[in-house]
XYZ file of C-alpha atoms in Angstrom:
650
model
C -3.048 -107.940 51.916
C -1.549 -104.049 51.828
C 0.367 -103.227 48.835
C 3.923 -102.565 50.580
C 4.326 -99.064 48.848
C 1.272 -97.222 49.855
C -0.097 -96.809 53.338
C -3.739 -95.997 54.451
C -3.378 -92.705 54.403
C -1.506 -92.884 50.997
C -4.997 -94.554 49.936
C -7.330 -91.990 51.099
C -5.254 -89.439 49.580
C -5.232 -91.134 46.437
C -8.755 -92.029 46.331
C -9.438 -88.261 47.395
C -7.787 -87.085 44.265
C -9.166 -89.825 42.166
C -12.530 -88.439 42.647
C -11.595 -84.659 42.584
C -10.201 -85.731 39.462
C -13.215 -87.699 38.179
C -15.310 -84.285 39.168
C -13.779 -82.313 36.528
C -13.737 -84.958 33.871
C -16.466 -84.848 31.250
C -20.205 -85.913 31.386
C -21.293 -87.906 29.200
C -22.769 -86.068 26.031
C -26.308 -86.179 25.267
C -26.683 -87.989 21.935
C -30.109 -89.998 20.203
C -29.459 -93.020 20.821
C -27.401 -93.029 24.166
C -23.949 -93.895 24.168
C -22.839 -97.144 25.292
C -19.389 -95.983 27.337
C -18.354 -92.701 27.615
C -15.116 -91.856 29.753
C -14.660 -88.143 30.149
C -11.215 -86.016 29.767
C -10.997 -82.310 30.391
C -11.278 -79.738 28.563
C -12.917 -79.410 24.982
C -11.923 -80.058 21.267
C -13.249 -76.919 19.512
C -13.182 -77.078 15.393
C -11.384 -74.253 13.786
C -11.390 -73.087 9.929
C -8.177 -74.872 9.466
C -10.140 -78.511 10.555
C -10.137 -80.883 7.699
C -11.782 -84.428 7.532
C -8.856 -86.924 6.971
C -9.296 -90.279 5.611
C -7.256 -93.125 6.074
C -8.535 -95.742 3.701
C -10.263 -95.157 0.264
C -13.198 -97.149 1.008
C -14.137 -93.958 3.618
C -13.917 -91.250 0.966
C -17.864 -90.620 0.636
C -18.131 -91.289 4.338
C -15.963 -88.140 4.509
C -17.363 -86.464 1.794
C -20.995 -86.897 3.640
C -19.602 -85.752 6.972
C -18.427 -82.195 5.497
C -21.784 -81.899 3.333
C -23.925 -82.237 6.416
C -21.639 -79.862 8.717
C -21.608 -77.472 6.252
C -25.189 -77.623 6.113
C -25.671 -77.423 9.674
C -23.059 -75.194 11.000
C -22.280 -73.036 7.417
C -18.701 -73.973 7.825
C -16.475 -76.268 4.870
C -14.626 -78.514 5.965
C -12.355 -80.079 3.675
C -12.111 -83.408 3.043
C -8.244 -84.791 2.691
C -6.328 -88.467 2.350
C -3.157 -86.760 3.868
C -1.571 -87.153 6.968
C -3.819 -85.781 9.714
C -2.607 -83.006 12.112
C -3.748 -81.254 15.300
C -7.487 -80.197 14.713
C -8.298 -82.689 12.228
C -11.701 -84.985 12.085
C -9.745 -88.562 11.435
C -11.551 -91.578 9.977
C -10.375 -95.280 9.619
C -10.841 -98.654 9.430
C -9.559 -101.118 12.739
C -10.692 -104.493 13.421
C -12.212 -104.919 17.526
C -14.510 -107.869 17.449
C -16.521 -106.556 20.608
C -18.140 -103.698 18.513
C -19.953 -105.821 15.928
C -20.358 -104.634 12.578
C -21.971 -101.294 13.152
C -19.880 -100.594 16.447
C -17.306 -97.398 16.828
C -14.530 -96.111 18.650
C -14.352 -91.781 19.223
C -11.108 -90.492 20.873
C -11.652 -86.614 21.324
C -8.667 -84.977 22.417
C -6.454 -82.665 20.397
C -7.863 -83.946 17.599
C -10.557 -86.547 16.480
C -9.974 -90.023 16.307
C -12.949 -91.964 14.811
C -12.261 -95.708 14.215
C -14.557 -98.742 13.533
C -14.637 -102.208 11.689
C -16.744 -101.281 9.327
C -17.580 -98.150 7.259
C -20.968 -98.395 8.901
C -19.348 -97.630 12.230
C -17.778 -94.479 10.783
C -20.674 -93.434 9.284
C -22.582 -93.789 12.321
C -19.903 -92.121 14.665
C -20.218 -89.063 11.879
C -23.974 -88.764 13.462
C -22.646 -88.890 16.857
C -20.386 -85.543 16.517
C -22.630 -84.315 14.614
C -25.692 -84.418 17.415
C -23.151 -83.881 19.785
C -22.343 -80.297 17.641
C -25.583 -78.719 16.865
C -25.940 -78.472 21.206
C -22.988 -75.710 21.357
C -22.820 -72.174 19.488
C -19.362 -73.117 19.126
C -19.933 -76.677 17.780
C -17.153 -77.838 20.641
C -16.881 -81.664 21.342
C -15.886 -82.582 25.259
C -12.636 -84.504 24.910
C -13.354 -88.294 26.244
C -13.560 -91.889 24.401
C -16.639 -92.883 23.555
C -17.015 -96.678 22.545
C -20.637 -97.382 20.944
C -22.823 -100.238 19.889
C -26.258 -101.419 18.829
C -28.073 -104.228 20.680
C -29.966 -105.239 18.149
C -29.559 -105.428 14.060
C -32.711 -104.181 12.729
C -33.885 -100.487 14.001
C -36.612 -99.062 11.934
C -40.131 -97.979 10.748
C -42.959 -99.130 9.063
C -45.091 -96.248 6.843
C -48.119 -97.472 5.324
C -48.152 -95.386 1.743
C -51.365 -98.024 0.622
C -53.820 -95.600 2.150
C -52.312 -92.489 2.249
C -50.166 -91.418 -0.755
C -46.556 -90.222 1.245
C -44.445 -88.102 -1.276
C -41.565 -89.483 -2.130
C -39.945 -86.183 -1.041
C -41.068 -87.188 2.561
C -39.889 -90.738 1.781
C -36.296 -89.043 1.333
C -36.155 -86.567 4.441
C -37.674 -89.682 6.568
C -34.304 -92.117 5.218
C -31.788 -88.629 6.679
C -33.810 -88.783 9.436
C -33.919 -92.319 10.620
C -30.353 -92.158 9.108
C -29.429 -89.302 11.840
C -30.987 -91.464 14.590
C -28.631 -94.726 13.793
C -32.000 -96.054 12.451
C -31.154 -99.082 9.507
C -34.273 -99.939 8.363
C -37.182 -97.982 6.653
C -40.550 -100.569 5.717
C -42.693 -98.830 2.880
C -45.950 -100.817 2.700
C -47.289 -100.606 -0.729
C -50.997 -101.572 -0.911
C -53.154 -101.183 1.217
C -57.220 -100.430 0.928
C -59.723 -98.436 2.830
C -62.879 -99.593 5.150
C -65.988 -100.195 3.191
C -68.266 -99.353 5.718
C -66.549 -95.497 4.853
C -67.830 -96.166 0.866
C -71.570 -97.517 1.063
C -70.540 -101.236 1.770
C -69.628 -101.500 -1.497
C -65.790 -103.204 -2.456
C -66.161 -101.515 -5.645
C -66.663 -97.898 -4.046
C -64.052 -98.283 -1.436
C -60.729 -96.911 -1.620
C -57.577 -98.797 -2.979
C -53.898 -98.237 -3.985
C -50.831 -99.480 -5.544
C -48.116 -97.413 -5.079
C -45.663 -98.175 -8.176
C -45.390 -98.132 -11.367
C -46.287 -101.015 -13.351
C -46.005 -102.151 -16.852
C -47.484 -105.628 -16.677
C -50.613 -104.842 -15.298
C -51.055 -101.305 -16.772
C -53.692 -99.520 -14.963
C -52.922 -101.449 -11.519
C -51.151 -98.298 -10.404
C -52.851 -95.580 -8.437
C -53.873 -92.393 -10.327
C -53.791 -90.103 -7.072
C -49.917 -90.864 -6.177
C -47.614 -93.344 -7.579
C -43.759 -93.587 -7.543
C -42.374 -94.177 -10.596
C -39.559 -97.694 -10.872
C -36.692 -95.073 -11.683
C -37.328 -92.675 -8.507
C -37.939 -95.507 -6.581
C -34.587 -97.027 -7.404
C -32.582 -93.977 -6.828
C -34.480 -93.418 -3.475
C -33.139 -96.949 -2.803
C -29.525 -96.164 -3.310
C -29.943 -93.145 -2.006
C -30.734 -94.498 1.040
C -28.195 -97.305 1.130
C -25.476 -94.510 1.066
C -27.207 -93.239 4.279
C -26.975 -97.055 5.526
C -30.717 -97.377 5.600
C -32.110 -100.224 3.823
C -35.447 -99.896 1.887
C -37.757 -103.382 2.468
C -40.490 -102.959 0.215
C -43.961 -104.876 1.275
C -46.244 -106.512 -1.065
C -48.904 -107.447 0.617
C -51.266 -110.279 0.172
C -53.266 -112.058 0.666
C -55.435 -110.148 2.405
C -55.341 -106.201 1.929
C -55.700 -106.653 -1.542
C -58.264 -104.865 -2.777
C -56.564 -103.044 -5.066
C -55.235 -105.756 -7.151
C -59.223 -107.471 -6.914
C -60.693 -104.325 -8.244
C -57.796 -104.417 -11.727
C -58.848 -107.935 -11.537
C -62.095 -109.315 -10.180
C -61.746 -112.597 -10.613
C -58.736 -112.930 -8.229
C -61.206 -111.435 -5.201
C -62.734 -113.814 -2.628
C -66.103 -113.936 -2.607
C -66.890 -115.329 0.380
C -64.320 -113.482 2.819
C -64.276 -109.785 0.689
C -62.996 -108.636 -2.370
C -59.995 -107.469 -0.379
C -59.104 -111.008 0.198
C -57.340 -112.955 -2.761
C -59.288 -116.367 -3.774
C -56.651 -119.086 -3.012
C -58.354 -121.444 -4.955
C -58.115 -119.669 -7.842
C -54.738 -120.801 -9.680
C -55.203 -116.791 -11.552
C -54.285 -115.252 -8.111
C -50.760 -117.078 -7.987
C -50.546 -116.303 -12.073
C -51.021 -112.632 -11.007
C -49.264 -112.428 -7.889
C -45.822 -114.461 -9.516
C -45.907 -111.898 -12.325
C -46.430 -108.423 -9.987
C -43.612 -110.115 -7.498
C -41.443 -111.059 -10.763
C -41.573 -107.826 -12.212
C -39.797 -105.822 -9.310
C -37.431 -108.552 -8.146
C -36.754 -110.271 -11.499
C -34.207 -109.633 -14.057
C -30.566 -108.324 -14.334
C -31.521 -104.631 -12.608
C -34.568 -105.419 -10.223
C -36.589 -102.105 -9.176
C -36.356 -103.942 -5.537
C -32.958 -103.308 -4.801
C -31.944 -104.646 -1.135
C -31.475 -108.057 -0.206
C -35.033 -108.330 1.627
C -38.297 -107.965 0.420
C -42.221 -108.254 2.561
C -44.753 -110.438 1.193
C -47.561 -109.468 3.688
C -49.305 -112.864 4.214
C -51.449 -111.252 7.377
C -55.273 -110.924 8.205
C -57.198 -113.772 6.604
C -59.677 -115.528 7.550
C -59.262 -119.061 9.506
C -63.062 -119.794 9.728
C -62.355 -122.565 7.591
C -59.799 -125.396 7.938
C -59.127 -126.068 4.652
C -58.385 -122.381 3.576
C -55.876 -122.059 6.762
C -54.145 -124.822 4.586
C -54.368 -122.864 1.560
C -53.398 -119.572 3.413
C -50.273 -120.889 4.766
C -49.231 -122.782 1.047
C -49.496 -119.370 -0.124
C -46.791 -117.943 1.909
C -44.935 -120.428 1.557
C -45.312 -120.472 -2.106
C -44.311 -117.031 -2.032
C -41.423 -116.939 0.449
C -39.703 -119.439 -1.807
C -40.694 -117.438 -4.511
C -38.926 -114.445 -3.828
C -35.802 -116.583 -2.432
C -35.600 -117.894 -6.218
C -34.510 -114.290 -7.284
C -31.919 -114.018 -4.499
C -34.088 -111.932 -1.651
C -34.660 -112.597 1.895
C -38.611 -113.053 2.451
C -40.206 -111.249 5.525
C -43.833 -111.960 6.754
C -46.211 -110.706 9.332
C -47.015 -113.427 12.120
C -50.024 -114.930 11.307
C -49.304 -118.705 11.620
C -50.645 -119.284 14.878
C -53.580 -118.258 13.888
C -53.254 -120.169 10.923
C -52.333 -122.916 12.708
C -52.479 -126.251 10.516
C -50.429 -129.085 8.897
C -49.347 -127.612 5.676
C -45.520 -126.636 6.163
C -43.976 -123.150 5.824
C -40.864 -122.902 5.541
C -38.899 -121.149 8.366
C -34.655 -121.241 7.899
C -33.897 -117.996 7.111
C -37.172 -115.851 7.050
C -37.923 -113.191 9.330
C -41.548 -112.363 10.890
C -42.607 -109.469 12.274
C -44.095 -110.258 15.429
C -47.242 -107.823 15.889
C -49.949 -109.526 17.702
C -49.269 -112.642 20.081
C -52.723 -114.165 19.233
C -51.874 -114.298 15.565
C -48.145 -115.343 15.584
C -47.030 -116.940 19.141
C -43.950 -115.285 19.746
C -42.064 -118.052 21.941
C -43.913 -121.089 19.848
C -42.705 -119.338 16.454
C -38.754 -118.891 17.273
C -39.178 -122.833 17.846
C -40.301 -123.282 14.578
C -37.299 -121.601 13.321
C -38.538 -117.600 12.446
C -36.203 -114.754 13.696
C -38.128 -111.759 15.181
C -38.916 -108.307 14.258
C -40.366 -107.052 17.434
C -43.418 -104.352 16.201
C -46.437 -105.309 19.378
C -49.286 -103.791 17.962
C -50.384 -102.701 21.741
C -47.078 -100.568 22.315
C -45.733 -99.448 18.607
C -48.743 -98.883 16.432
C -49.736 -95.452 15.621
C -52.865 -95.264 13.946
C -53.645 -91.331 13.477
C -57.112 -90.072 14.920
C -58.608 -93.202 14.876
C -59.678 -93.977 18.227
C -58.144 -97.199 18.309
C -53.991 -98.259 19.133
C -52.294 -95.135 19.640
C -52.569 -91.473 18.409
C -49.119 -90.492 19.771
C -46.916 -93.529 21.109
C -46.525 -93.023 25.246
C -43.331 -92.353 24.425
C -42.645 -92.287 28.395
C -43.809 -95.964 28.471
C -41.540 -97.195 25.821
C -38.569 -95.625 27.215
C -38.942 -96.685 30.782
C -40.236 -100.070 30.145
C -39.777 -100.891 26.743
C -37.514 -102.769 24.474
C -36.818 -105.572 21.542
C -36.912 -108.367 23.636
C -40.312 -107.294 24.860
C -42.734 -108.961 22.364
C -46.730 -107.755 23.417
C -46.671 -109.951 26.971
C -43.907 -112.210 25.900
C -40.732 -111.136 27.362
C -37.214 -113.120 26.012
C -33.683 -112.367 26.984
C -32.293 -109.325 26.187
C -30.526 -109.628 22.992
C -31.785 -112.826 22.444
C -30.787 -114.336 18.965
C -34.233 -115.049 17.951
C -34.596 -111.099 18.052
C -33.299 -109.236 15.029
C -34.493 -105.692 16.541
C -37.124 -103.320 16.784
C -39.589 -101.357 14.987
C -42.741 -99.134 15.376
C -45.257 -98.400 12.466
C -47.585 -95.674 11.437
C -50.556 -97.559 9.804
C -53.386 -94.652 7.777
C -56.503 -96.908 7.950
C -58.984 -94.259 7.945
C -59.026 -92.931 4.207
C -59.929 -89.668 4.126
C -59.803 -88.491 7.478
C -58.691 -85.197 6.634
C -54.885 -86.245 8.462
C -51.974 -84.264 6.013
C -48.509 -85.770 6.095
C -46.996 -82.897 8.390
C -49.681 -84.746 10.676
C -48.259 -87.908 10.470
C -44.866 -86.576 11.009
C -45.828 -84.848 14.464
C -46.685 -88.692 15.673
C -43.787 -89.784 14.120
C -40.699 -87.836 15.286
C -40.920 -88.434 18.876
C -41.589 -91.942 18.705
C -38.932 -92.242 16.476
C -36.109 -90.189 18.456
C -37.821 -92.601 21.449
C -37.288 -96.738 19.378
C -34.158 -95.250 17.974
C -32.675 -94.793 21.660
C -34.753 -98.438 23.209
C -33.114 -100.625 20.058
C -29.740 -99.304 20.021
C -29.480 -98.885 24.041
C -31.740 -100.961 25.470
C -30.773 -100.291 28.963
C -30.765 -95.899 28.749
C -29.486 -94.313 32.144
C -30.757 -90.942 31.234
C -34.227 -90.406 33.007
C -37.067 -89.292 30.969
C -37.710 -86.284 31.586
C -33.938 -85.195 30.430
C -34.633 -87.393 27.495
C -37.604 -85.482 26.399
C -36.071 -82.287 27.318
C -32.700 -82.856 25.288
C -34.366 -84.727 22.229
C -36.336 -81.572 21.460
C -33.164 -79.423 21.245
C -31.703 -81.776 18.352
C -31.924 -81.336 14.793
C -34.403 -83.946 12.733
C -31.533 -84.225 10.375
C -29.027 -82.387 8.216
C -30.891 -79.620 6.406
C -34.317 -81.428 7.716
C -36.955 -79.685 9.259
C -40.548 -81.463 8.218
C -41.789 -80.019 11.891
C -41.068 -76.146 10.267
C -39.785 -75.549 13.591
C -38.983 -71.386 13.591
C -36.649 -69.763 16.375
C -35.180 -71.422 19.527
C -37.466 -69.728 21.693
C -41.056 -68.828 21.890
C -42.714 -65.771 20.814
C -42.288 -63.690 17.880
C -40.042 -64.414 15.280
C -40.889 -62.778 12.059
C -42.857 -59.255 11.304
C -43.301 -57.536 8.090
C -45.023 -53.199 7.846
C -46.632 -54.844 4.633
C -46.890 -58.298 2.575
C -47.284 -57.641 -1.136
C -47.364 -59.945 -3.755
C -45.148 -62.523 -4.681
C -42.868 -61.484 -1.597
C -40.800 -64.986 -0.110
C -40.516 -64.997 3.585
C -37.376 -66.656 4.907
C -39.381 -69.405 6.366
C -41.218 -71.914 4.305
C -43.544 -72.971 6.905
C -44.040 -72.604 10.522
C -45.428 -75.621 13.178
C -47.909 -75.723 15.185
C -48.577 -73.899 17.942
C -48.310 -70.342 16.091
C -50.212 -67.146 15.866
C -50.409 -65.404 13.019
C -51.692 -61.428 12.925
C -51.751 -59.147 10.374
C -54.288 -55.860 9.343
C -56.470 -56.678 6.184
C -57.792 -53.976 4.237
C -59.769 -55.686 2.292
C -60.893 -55.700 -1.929
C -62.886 -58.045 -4.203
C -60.776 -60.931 -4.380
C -61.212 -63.622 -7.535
C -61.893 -67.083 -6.198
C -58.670 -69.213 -5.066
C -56.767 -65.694 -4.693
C -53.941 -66.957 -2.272
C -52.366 -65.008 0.980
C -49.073 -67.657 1.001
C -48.276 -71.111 0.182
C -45.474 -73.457 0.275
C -44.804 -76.871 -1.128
C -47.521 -78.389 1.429
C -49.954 -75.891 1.252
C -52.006 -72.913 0.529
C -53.359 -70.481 2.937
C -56.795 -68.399 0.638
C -57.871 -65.147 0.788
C -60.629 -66.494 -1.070
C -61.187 -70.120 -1.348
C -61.366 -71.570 -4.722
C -64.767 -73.406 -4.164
C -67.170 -70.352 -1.843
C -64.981 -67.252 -1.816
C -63.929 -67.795 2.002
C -61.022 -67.623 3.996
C -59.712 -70.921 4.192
C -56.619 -73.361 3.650
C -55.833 -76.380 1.190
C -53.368 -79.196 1.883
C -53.062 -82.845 0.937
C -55.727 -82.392 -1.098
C -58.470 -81.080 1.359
C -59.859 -78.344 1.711
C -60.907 -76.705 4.502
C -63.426 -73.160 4.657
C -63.811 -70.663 7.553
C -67.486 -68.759 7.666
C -66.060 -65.425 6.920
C -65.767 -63.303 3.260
C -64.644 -59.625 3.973
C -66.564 -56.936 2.315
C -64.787 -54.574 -0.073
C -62.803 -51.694 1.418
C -63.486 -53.833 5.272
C -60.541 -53.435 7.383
C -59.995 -55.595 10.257
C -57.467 -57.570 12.199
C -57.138 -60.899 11.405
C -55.428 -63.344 13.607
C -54.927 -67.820 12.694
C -53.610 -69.943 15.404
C -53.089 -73.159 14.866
C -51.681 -76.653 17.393
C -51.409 -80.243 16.472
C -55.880 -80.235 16.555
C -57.332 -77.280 15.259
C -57.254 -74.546 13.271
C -58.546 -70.977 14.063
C -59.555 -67.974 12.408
C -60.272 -64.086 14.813
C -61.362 -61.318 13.379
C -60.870 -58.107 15.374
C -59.851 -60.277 18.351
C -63.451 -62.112 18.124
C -62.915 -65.820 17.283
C -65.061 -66.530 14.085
C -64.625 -70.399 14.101
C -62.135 -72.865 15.331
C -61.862 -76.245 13.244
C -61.188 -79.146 15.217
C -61.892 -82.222 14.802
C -64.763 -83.407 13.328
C -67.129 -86.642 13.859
C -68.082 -87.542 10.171
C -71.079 -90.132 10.652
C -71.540 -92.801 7.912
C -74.147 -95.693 7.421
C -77.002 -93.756 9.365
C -75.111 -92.919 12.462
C -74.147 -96.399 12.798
C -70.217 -95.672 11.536
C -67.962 -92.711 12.281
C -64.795 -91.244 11.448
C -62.494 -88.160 12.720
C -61.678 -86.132 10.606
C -58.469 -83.465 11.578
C -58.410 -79.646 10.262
C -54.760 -78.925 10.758
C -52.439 -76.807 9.449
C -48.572 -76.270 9.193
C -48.798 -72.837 8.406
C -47.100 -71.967 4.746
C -45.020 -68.795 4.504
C -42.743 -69.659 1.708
C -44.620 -67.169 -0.727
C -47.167 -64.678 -0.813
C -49.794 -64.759 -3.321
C -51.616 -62.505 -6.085
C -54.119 -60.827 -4.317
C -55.590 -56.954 -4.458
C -56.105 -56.172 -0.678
C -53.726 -54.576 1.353
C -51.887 -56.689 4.346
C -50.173 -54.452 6.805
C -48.225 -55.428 10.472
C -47.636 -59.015 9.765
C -46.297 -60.599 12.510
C -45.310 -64.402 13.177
C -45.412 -66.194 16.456
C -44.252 -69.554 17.501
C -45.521 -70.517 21.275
């Protein structure tokens, strides 16, 4: 039926301006993760000096305070922060109830001013990220006017960073939490213990590599003595990160990848499947786990400070019935265990593999869900278990090893890829059994040379890529814009673990001479440089340094043959060339994500790659990476003479 007042060619005309209309309205901003609804104005909201950050409700104070921190830091402009009644050009936060965003859900109205509401301060906090990403892409930090409404579809968004087998910093720990922070990523998994492969240390448990990675007063001398976080720092990381709405879930893990606590303790080690499998028959390896577990979740100030906590419980054996019954009492010894202080246990999926008649309990416990054959995803959500979706196959970066991935393909996750997407099992999406999605970055291969600016490189992109797949899992923006836009954002307020340099390629720092001591204006620069300068060379005293930063050192003359070489992470890595006194030539380094190499007068000396490192008579082998993030921050003591520095990023 016609509406009486309009006639057809009242419709076309109206329709005709409807979409001329709709033309000159506003795309939809390019943010990490994608927004869930976006409808565009005209026109842009452009922040003057005069802008303040208005709150409306005392609980949003440090929300605010946070949000003109970070812009200062990215744009050099103060804002300031104000409980007064907001005017044209102000940044306005506040508190209003809409059931249909969730908890973590937001409402943005950019027009003459800008509106940010939400449920809960999480939603604020979160919508603070979204201008801010939205910012950093204009000179003029402008914001296209439009209502954005935004959601997550699934809880828990996070990574997994296995610190058993590689020391991480806890410096790195901190600039990951603003990072996943940045990327509307909740949850950051530090695995604790880990060990090595013996076949890498002569067969022999006692030989191979193990860590713990905190302190620890009951069992003193449990803790590692290469890298260790302290209970106080790892506290205030904690809370630091709870301000940044990222919760910490620390992982004990056992009963398998446990060499570390066999090796304090012997008599806790299996004999028959390894010493870095605990003995369940031995009523000493619940004694010692109940008192490691007790002394970080026990007591009136627990150094575990978030309401879950990982007990492992992955990788044994099943060869024998009877220890598949001991295997799954002892997670469920321990998942009631750590429920009697007040956490939340979490366990990797292991129970169909350890499949038997001893019950575990289920109500309330989440399992990540890594590999089908070990935990059943579809069998275990009928036994009760919510899901952490991490597929081994898709998510699992395992750096040079040969094996799972090097890099995540990124394009695959993005495309194909979400939560609800368990290995081959495929649920709903948003399926209640599925609290979220994470991907991990697991450092099996001790002493493979990999640094933790390494690491990083693997991680970024596959984070920017789960962030967008967990919170959106239906993304309209094709790939190829993704990948193109993602690279253009910041890592995070004041972040920049990549040392990205310049917004374009080619050269972006030079120097007539370098003397001693001198600070460049850039700590470090990423891969996929150049570096040139004109050496005139003297005798240099062993570990004389050209620059270093607070990742590494770049020698002159190495500390161990007198050579040109580099130190990070702990290794150290020599080029076959010593000048001769009074020698000048041109030295050029370039350096990408694989190698490392060293020219001299425009004749390439040596390139380090990566290596094969054979053990056990050919029969075992590792790769080991020669990669550097090139430091800057300082130059060194040294007596030659460096002339025509110059810096290029391509």
């Amino acid at each position: 039926m016609k509406h009486p007042i309009f006639s057809k060619k009242s419709w076309i005309l109206f329709l005709f301006c409807a979409f001329v209309l709709n033309l000159n309205a506003q795309e939809k901003p390019f943010v990490i993760p994608e927004l869930k609804e976006w409808k565009g104005g005209k026109g842009y909201f452009i922040p003057t000096g005069e802008a303040r950050i208005v709150y409306t409700d005392s609980t949003l104070r440090e929300i605010a305070e946070q949000f003109a921190q970070d812009y200062q830091k990215m744009f050099s402009v103060r804002l300031n922060v104000s409980d007064r009644k907001a005017q044209k050009g102000d940044f306005v936060l506040s508190l209003k109830k809409d059931r249909e965003l969730g908890k973590e859900g937001y409402t943005i109205n950019i027009d003459k001013q800008v509106n940010i509401s939400a449920p809960k301060a999480i939603g604020v906090y979160w919508a603070t990220r979204t201008l801010l990403q939205i910012a950093e892409q204009s000179d003029n930090r402008q914001l296209p006017q439009g209502t954005i409404r935004d959601y997550p579809d699934y809880d828990m968004r996070g990574f997994v960073i296995d610190c058993g087998r590689k020391f991480i910093p806890m410096d790195y720990l901190r600039d990951m939490v603003k990072i996943l922070s940045y990327y509307k990523m909740n949850v950051f998994h530090i695995h604790l213990n880990d060990n090595g492969f013996k076949q890498y240390f002569n067969h022999d448990w006692d030989k191979t590599y193990a860590a713990f990675r905190l302190e620890c007063e009951t069992f003193p001398g449990l803790t590692a003595r290469d890298g260790y976080y302290t209970k106080q720092e790892f506290i205030h990381f904690q809370e630091e990160a709870e301000k940044q709405f990222v919760e910490i879930i620390p992982e004990i893990d056992a009963p398998a990848h446990t060499l570390a606590f066999s090796q304090y303790k012997p008599e806790i080690g299996s004999k028959e499947y390894g010493m870095d499998h605990l003995d369940l028959s031995n009523p000493e390896t619940y004694a010692f786990m109940d008192a490691l577990f007790e002394e970080y979740i026990g007591g009136n100030n627990p150094v575990f400070r978030g309401p879950k906590v990982h007990i492992g419980t992955d990788e044994y054996s099943n060869k024998d019935p009877n220890v598949v019954e001991q295997f799954r009492a002892f997670t469920d010894h321990y998942i009631n265990y750590v429920e009697k202080f007040g956490k939340q246990a979490f366990v990797w999926g292991a129970l169909t593999h350890a499949d038997g008649k001893t019950p575990v309990k289920s109500d309330n416990v989440g399992m990540y869900a890594w590999y089908n054959g070990y935990a059943e995803p579809k069998e275990m959500v009928k036994q009760g278990y919510k899901l952490v979706s991490i597929p081994d196959g898709l998510v699992y970066i395992v750096p040079a090893a040969g094996y799972y991935y090097d890099y995540l393909n990124t394009e695959y996750l993005y495309n194909h890829w979400t939560p609800a997407h368990v290995g081959d099992v495929v649920f709903e999406e948003k399926d209640p059994a599925i609290l979220g999605g994470m991907f991990a970055v697991w450092n099996d291969h001790v002493g493979n040379g990999i640094s933790v600016k390494d690491i990083h490189h693997r991680v970024f992109p596959a984070l920017q890529t789960v962030a967008a797949k967990t919170w959106n899992s239906s993304v309209s923006v094709p790939y190829a814009l993704f990948e193109s836009n993602r690279k253009k954002l910041s890592e995070a307020p004041n972040v920049n673990q990549l040392a990205r340099v310049g917004k374009e390629p080619g050269l972006v720092y030079e120097a007539n001479e370098v003397h001693c001591g001198m600070q460049l204006p850039y700590p470090e620069i990423e891969y996929n440089y150049t570096i040139t300068f004109d050496l005139e060379a003297a005798q240099e005293k062993y570990g004389a340094e050209l620059f270093r930063s607070s990742n590494a050192v770049f020698y002159l003359s190495d500390p161990v043959s007198g050579q040109f070489g580099f130190s990070r992470d702990g290794y150290l890595n020599t080029f076959r060339f010593r000048p001769y006194p009074q020698e000048k030539v041109h030295i050029k380094i370039a350096g990408d994500s694989v190698s490392t190499a060293l020219f001299v007068n425009n004749r390439l000396v040596e390139r380090l790659d990566i290596q094969k490192r054979y053990f056990n008579a050919g029969k075992d082998s590792m790769n080991y990476v020669r990669t550097l993030v090139f430091p800057l921050h300082q130059a060194g003591d040294f007596k030659s003479r460096i002339t025509n520095l110059k810096v290029y990023n391509y």
